[in-house]
Short mmCIF file of C-alpha atoms and ligand atoms in Angstrom, two decimals:
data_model
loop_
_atom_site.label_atom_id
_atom_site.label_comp_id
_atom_site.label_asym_id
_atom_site.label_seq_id
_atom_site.Cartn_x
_atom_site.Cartn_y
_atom_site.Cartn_z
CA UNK A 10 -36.38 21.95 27.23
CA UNK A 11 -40.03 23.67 28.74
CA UNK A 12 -42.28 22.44 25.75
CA UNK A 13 -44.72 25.03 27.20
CA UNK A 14 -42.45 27.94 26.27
CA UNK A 15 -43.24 29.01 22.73
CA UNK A 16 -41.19 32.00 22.92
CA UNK A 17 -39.46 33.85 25.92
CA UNK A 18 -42.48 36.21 27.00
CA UNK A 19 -45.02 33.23 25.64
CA UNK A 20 -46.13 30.27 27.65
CA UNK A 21 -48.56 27.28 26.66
CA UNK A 22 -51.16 26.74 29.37
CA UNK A 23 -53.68 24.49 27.52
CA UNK A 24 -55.68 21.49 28.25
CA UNK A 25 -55.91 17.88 27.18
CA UNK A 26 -59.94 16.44 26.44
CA UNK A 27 -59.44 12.78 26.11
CA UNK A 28 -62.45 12.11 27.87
CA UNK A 29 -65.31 14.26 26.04
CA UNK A 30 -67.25 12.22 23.84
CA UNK A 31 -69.37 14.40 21.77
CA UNK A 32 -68.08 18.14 21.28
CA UNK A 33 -70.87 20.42 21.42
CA UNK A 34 -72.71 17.45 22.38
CA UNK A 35 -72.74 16.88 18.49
CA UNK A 36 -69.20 15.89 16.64
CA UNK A 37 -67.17 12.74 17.81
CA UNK A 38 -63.38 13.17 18.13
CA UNK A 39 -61.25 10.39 18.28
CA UNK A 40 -58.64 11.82 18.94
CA UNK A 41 -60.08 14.44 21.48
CA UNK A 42 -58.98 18.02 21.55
CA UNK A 43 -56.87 20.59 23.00
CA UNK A 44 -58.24 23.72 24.99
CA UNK A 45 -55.23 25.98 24.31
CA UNK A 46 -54.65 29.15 26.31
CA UNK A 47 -51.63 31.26 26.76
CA UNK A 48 -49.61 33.32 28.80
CA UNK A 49 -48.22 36.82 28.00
CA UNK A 50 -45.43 37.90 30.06
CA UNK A 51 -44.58 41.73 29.41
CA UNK A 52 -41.76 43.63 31.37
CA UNK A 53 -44.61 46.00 32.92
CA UNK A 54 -47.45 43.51 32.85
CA UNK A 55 -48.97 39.77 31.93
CA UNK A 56 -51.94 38.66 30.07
CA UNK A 57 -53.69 35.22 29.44
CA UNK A 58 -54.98 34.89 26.12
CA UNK A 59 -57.88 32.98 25.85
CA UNK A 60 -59.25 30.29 28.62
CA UNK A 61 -60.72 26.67 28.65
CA UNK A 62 -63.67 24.67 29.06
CA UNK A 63 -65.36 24.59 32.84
CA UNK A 64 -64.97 20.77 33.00
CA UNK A 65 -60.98 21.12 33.38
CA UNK A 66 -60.80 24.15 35.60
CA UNK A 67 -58.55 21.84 38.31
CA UNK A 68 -56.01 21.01 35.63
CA UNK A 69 -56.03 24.65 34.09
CA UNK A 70 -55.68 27.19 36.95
CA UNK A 71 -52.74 24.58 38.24
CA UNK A 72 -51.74 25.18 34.36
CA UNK A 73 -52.27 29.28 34.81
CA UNK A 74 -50.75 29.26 38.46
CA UNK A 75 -47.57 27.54 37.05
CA UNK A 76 -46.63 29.99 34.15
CA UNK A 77 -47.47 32.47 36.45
CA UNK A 78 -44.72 31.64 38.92
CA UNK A 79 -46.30 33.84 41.79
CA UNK A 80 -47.50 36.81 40.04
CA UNK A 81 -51.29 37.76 38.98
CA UNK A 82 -52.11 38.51 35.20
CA UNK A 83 -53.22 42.08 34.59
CA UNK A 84 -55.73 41.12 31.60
CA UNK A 85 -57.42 37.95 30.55
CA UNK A 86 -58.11 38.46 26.80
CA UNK A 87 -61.27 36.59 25.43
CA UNK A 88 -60.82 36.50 21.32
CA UNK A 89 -63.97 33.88 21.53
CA UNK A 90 -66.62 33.31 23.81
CA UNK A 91 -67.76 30.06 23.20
CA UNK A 92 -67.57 28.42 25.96
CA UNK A 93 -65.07 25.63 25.45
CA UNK A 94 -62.62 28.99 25.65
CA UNK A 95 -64.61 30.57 28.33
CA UNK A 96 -65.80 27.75 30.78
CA UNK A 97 -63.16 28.92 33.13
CA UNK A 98 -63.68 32.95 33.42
CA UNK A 99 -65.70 33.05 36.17
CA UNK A 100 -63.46 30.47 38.02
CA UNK A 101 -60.30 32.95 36.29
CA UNK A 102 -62.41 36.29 37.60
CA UNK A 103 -62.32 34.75 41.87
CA UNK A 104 -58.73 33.44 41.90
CA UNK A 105 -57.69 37.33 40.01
CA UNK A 106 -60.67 40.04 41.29
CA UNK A 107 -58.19 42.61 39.73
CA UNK A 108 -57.53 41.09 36.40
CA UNK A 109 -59.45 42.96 33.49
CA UNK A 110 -61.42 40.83 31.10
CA UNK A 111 -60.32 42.07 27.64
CA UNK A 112 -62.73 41.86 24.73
CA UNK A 113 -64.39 43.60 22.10
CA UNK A 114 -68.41 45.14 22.75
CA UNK A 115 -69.82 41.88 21.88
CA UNK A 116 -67.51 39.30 23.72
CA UNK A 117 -68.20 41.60 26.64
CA UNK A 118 -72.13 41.53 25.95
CA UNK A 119 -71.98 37.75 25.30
CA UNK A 120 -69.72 37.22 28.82
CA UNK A 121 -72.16 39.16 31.10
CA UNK A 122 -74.77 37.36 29.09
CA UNK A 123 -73.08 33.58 30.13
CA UNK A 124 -71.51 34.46 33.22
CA UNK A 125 -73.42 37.42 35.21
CA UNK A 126 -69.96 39.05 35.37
CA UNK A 127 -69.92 42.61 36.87
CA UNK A 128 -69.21 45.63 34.36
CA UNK A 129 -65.92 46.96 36.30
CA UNK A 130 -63.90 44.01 35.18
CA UNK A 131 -63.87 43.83 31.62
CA UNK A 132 -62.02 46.44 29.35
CA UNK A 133 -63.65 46.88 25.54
CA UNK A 134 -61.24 47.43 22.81
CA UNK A 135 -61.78 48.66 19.28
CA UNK A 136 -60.75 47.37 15.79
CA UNK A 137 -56.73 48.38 16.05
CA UNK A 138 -56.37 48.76 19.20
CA UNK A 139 -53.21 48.37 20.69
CA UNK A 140 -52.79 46.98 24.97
CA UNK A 141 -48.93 47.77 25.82
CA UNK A 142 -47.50 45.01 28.47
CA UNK A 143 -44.36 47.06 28.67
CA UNK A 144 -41.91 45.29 25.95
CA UNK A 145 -44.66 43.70 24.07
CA UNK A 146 -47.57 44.94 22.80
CA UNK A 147 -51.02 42.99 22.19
CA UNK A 148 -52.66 44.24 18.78
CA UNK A 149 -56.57 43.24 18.88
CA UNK A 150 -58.66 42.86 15.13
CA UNK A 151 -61.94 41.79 14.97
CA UNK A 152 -62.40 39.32 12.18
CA UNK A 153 -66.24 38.30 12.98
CA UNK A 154 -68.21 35.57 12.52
CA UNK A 155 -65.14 33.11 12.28
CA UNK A 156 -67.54 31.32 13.76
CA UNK A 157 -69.22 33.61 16.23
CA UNK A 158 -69.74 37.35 15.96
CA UNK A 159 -67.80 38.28 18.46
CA UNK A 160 -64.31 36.90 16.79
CA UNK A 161 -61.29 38.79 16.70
CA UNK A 162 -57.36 37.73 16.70
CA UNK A 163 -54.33 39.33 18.93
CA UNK A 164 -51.20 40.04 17.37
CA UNK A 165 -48.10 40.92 19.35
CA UNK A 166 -45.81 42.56 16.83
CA UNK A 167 -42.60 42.66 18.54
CA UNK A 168 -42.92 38.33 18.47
CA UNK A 169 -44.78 37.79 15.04
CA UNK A 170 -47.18 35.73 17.36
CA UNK A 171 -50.77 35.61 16.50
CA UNK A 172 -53.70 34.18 18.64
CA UNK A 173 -56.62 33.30 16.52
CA UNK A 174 -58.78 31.63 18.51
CA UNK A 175 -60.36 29.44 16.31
CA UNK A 176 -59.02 30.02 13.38
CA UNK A 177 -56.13 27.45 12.04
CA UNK A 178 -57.63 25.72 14.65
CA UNK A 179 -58.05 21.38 14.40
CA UNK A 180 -59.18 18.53 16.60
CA UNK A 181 -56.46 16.31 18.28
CA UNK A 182 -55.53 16.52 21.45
CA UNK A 183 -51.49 17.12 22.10
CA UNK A 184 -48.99 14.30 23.32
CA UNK A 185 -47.07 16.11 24.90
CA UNK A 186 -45.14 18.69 22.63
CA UNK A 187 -47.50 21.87 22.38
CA UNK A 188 -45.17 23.48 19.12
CA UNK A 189 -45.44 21.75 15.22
CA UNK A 190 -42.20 21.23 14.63
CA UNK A 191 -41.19 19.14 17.64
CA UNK A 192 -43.85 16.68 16.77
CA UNK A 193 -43.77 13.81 13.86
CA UNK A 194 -46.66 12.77 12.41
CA UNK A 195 -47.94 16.21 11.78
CA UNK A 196 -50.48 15.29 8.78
CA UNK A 197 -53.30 13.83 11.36
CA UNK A 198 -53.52 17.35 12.72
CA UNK A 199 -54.34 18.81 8.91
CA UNK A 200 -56.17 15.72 9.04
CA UNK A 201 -58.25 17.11 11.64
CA UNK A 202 -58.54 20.60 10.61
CA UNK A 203 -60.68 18.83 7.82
CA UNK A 204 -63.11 17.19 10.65
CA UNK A 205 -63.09 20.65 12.72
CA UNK A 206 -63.61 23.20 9.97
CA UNK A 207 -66.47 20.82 8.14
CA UNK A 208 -68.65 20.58 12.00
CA UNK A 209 -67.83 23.59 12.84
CA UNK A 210 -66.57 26.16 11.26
CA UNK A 211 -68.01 25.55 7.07
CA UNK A 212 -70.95 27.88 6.84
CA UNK A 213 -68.82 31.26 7.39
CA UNK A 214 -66.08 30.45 4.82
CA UNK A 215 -66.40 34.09 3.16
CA UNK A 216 -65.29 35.34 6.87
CA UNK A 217 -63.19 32.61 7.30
CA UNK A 218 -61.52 34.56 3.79
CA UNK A 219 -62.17 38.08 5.40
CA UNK A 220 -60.08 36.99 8.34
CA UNK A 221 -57.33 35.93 6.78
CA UNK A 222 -56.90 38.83 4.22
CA UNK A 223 -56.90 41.27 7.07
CA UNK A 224 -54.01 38.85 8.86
CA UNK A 225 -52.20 38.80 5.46
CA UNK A 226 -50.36 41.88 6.70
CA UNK A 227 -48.70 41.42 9.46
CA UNK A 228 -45.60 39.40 9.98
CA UNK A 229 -46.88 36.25 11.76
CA UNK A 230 -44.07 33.95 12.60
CA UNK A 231 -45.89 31.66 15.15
CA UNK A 232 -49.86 31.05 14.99
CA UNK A 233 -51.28 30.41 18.21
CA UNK A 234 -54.95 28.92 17.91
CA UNK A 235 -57.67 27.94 20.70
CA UNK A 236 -57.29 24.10 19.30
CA UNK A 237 -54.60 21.51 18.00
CA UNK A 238 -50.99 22.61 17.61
CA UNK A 239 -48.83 25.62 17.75
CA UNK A 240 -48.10 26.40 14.27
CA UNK A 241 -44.57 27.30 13.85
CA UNK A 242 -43.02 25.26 10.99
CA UNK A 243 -46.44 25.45 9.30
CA UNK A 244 -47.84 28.81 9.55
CA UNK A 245 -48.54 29.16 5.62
CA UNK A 246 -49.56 25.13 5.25
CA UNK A 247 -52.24 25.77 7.47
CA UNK A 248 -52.85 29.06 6.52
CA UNK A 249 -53.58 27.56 2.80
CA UNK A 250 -55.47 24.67 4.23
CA UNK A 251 -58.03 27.10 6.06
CA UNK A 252 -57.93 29.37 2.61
CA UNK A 253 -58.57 26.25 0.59
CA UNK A 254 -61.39 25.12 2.73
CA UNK A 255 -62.78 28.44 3.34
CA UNK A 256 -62.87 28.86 -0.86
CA UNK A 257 -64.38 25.33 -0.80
CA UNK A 258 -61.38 24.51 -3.26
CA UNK A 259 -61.02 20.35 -3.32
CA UNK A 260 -58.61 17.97 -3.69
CA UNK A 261 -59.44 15.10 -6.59
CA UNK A 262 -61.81 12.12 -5.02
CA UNK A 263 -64.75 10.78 -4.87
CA UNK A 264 -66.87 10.84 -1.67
CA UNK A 265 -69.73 8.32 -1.49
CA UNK A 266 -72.14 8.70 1.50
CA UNK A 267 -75.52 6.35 1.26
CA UNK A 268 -78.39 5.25 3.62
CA UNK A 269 -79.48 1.39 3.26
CA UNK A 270 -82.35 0.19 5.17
CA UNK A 271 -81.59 -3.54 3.91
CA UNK A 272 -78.71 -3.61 2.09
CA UNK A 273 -79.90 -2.55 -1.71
CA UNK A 274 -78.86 1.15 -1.76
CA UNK A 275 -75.72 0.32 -0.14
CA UNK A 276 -75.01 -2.41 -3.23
CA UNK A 277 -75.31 0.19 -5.42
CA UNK A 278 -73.23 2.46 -3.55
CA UNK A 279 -70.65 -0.93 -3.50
CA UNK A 280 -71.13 -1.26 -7.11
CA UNK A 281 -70.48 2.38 -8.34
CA UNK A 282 -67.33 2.33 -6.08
CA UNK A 283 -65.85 -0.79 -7.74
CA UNK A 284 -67.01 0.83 -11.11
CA UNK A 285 -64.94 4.20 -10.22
CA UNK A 286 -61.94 1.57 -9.14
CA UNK A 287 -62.09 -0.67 -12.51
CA UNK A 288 -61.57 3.21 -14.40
CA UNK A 289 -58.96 4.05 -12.70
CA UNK A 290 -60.07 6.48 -9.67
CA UNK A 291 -57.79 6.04 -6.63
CA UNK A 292 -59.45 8.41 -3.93
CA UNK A 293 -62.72 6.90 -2.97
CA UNK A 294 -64.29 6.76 0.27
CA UNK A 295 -67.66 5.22 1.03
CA UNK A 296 -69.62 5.85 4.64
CA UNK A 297 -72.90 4.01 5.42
CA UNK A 298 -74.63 7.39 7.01
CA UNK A 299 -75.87 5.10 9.69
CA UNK A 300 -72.87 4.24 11.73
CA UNK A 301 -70.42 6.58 9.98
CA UNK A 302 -69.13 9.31 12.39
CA UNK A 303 -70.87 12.28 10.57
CA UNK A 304 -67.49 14.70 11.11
CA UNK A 305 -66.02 11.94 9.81
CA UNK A 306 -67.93 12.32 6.16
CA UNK A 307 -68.14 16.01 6.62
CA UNK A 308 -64.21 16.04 6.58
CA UNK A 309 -64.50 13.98 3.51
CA UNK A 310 -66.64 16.33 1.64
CA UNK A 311 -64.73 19.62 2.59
CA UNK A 312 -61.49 17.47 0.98
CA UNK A 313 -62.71 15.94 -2.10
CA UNK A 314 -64.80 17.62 -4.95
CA UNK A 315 -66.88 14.79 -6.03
CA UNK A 316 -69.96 13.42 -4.28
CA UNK A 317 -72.71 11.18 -4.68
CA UNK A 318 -75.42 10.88 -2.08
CA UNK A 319 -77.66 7.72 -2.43
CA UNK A 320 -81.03 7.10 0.15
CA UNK A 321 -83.51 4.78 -0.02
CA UNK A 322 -87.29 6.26 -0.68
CA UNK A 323 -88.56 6.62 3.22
CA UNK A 324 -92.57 7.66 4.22
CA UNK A 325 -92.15 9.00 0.60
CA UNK A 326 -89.25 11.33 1.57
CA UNK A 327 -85.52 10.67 1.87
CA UNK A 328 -83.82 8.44 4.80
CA UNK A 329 -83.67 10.30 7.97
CA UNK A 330 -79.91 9.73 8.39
CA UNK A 331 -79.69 10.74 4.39
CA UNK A 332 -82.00 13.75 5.12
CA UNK A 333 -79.80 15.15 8.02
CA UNK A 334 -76.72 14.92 5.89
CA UNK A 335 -77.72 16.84 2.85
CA UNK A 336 -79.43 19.27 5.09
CA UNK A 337 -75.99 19.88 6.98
CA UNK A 338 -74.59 20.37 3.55
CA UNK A 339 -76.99 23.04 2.26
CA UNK A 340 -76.65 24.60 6.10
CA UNK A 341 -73.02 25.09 5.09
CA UNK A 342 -73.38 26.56 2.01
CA UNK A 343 -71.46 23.39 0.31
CA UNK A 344 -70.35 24.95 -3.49
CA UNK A 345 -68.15 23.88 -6.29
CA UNK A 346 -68.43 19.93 -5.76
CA UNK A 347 -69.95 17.46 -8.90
CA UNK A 348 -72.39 15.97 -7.14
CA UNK A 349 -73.90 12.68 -8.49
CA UNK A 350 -77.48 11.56 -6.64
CA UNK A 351 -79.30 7.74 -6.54
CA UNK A 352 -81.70 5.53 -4.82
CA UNK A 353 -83.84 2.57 -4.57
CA UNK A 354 -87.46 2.02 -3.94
CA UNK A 355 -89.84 -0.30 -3.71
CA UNK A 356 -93.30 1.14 -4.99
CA UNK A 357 -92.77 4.85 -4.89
CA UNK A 358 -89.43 6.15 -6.98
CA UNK A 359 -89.01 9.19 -4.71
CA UNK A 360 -85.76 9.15 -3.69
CA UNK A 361 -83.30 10.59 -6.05
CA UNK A 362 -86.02 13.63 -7.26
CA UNK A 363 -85.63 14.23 -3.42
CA UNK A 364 -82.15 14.32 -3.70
CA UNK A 365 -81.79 16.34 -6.47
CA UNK A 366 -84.60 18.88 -5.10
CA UNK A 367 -82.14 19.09 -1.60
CA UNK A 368 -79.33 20.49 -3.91
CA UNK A 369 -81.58 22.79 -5.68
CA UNK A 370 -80.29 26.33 -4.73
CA UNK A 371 -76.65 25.22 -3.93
CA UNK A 372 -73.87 26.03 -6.12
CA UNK A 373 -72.80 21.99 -7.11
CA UNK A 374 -73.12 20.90 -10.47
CA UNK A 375 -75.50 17.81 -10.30
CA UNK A 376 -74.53 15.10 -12.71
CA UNK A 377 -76.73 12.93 -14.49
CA UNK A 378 -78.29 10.12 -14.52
CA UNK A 379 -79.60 9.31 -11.06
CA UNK A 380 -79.80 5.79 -10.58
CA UNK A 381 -83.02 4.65 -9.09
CA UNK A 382 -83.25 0.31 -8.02
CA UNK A 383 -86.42 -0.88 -7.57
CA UNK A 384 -86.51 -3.63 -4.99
CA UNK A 385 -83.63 -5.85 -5.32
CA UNK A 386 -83.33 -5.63 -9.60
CA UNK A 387 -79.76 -4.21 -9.46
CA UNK A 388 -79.64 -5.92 -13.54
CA UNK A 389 -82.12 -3.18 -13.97
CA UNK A 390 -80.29 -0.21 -12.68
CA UNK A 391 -77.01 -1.46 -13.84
CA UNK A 392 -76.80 0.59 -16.96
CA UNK A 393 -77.80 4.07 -14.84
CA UNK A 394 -74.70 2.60 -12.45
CA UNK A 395 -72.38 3.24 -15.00
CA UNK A 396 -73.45 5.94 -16.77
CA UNK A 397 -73.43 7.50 -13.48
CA UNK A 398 -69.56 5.81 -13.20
CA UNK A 399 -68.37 7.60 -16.64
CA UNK A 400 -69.69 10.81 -15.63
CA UNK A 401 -68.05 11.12 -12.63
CA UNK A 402 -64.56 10.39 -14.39
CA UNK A 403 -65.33 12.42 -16.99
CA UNK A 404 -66.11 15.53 -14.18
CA UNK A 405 -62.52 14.51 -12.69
FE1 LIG B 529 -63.49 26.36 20.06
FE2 LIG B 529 -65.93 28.16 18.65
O1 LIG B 529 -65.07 27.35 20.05
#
């Protein structure tokens, strides 16, 4: 069995990142990520669909070379530019001189614009355009701003395959099979569809929608994404997933993310927990905003509908590693979550008004109370604790 061959005229030419620690020099990723590109082999002609980051051209071009089997693609087609996808053109554009660069008007902008590539090699296609390969046909659609503006799928009709760059897309690198349903263990990929949509993809979930309405009519049997598996046995899981996210629809839990300079906030962060536990919640998961890897509680809020957000009172504003996180929130446009807000103080009770002034705007539904401690007199905010506890069930 090739577990590169997805379907007779479609090859799997991707990449393995074990190695990178930080994507976009931002988001850990334990368990790395796949740079997934593809070969098109038509009766009259071939095309790679989408490319791979710069840092793995050795292991890619042997990758390209190998579907290949001695012939030259015709087209490269770029669906996204960013350049984990597009590291590799210019390195694509000297092995093949002839190969045409296909893209839309922006990808074709944006690639001169990265990689000072000539005009005479890239090809612009429209909305519905159609590239014939002979037996198969490559369908372009531009669904934009899923993340970049550029975005658009490929569809070849005569396969039900669809390449969507991004889209459907997760972290986790592949050990060794390339295709869903020759792998067990499947969740940790949805798993990290949570992590990749939260960093990277949250803020355009109304395109993220668009997108996926205008790929709601054709027939896709196989999704092909720039990251994570080959969804085959799970087209519509992970179609729902993405729809779910996108919508900012939740599943029932209880996210608790706090700062703690000495230990007090994070008590009460302990405490409320425990309280949660004693009525009954299951689903709760707490992450000190310090060490916590922040896809990590980004994942954790796309999943879950309830938060609560606790910060100790810091040069009279909200801790730094608190600040960042609500501010990546409101960035993405975070809606339709109970969120509960607290803090502790020594001399200036600032923290939680902070809080709740960061949500101001957003479209959560701020419980009451907000717990503030002063100092280390946890007896004195203990009442607010589980007020705060019953309101949160009650929300459920
Ligand atoms: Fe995987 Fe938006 O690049």
């Amino acid at each position: 069995m090739n577990v590169r061959s997805i379907t007779g005229r479609v090859k799997y030419c991707g990449v393995n990142d074990r190695s990178k620690t930080l994507f976009e020099n931002l988001w850990q990723m334990p368990l790395g990520v796949s740079y997934n590109s593809y070969m098109v082999r038509g009766s009259a002609a071939s095309a790679l669909i989408d490319g791979c980051e710069v840092a793995h051209d050795n292991d890619y071009s042997a990758r390209v070379l190998e579907a290949l089997d001695g012939a030259s693609p015709d087209f490269l087609v770029v669906n996204h530019v960013e350049p984990d996808h597009t590291g590799a053109v210019p390195m694509l554009h000297c092995l093949f001189p002839d190969m045409k660069i296909v893209g839309n008007a922006k990808t074709v902008d944006m690639l001169k614009g990265f990689y000072g590539l000539p005009d005479d090699c890239f090809r612009t296609v429209a909305d519905g355009e159609s590239l014939s390969l002979g037996d198969v046909t490559l369908r372009f659609f531009l669904t934009p701003m899923v993340h970049w503006p550029e975005t658009m799928v490929t569809f070849i009709p005569e396969e039900g395959v669809l390449f969507s760059g991004d889209a459907f897309g997760c972290f986790g690198a592949l050990d060794g099979a390339v295709i869903d349903d020759a792998m067990d263990g499947i969740d940790r990929y949805f798993d990290e569809a949570y992590r990749y949509y939260g960093c990277i993809v949250a803020k355009y979930g109304r395109f993220v929608l668009n997108a996926i309405k205008k790929c709601s009519v054709l027939d896709i049997k196989i999704i092909c994404s720039t990251h994570g598996p080959v969804w085959r046995a799970n087209v519509s899981r992970i179609v729902e997933q993405y729809s779910r996210m996108a919508a900012w629809e939740a599943d029932k839990g209880v996210v608790i993310a706090y700062g703690s300079m000495y230990g007090h906030t994070a008590a009460m962060a302990e405490e409320l927990a425990a309280m949660l536990a004693e009525r009954g919640v299951r689903t709760i998961r707490l992450h000190d905003l310090s060490y916590a890897a922040k896809g990590s509680v980004l994942a954790d809020v796309m999943r879950y509908g309830t938060l609560v957000v606790a910060s100790p009172t810091y040069n009279g504003e909200l801790f730094p590693p608190v600040a960042a996180f609500v501010s990546a929130l409101v960035e993405r446009g975070i809606e339709n979550r109970t969120v509960g807000v607290m803090g502790s103080y020594t001399w200036g009770p600032m923290a939680a008004k902070k809080l709740a002034a960061a949500f101001e705007g957003t479209k959560v539904n701020l419980l009451a109370p907000a717990p503030m401690l002063k100092q280390n007199l946890i007896a004195d905010a203990e009442s607010e604790i589980t007020a705060l506890a019953d309101a949160i069930v009650s929300a459920l």
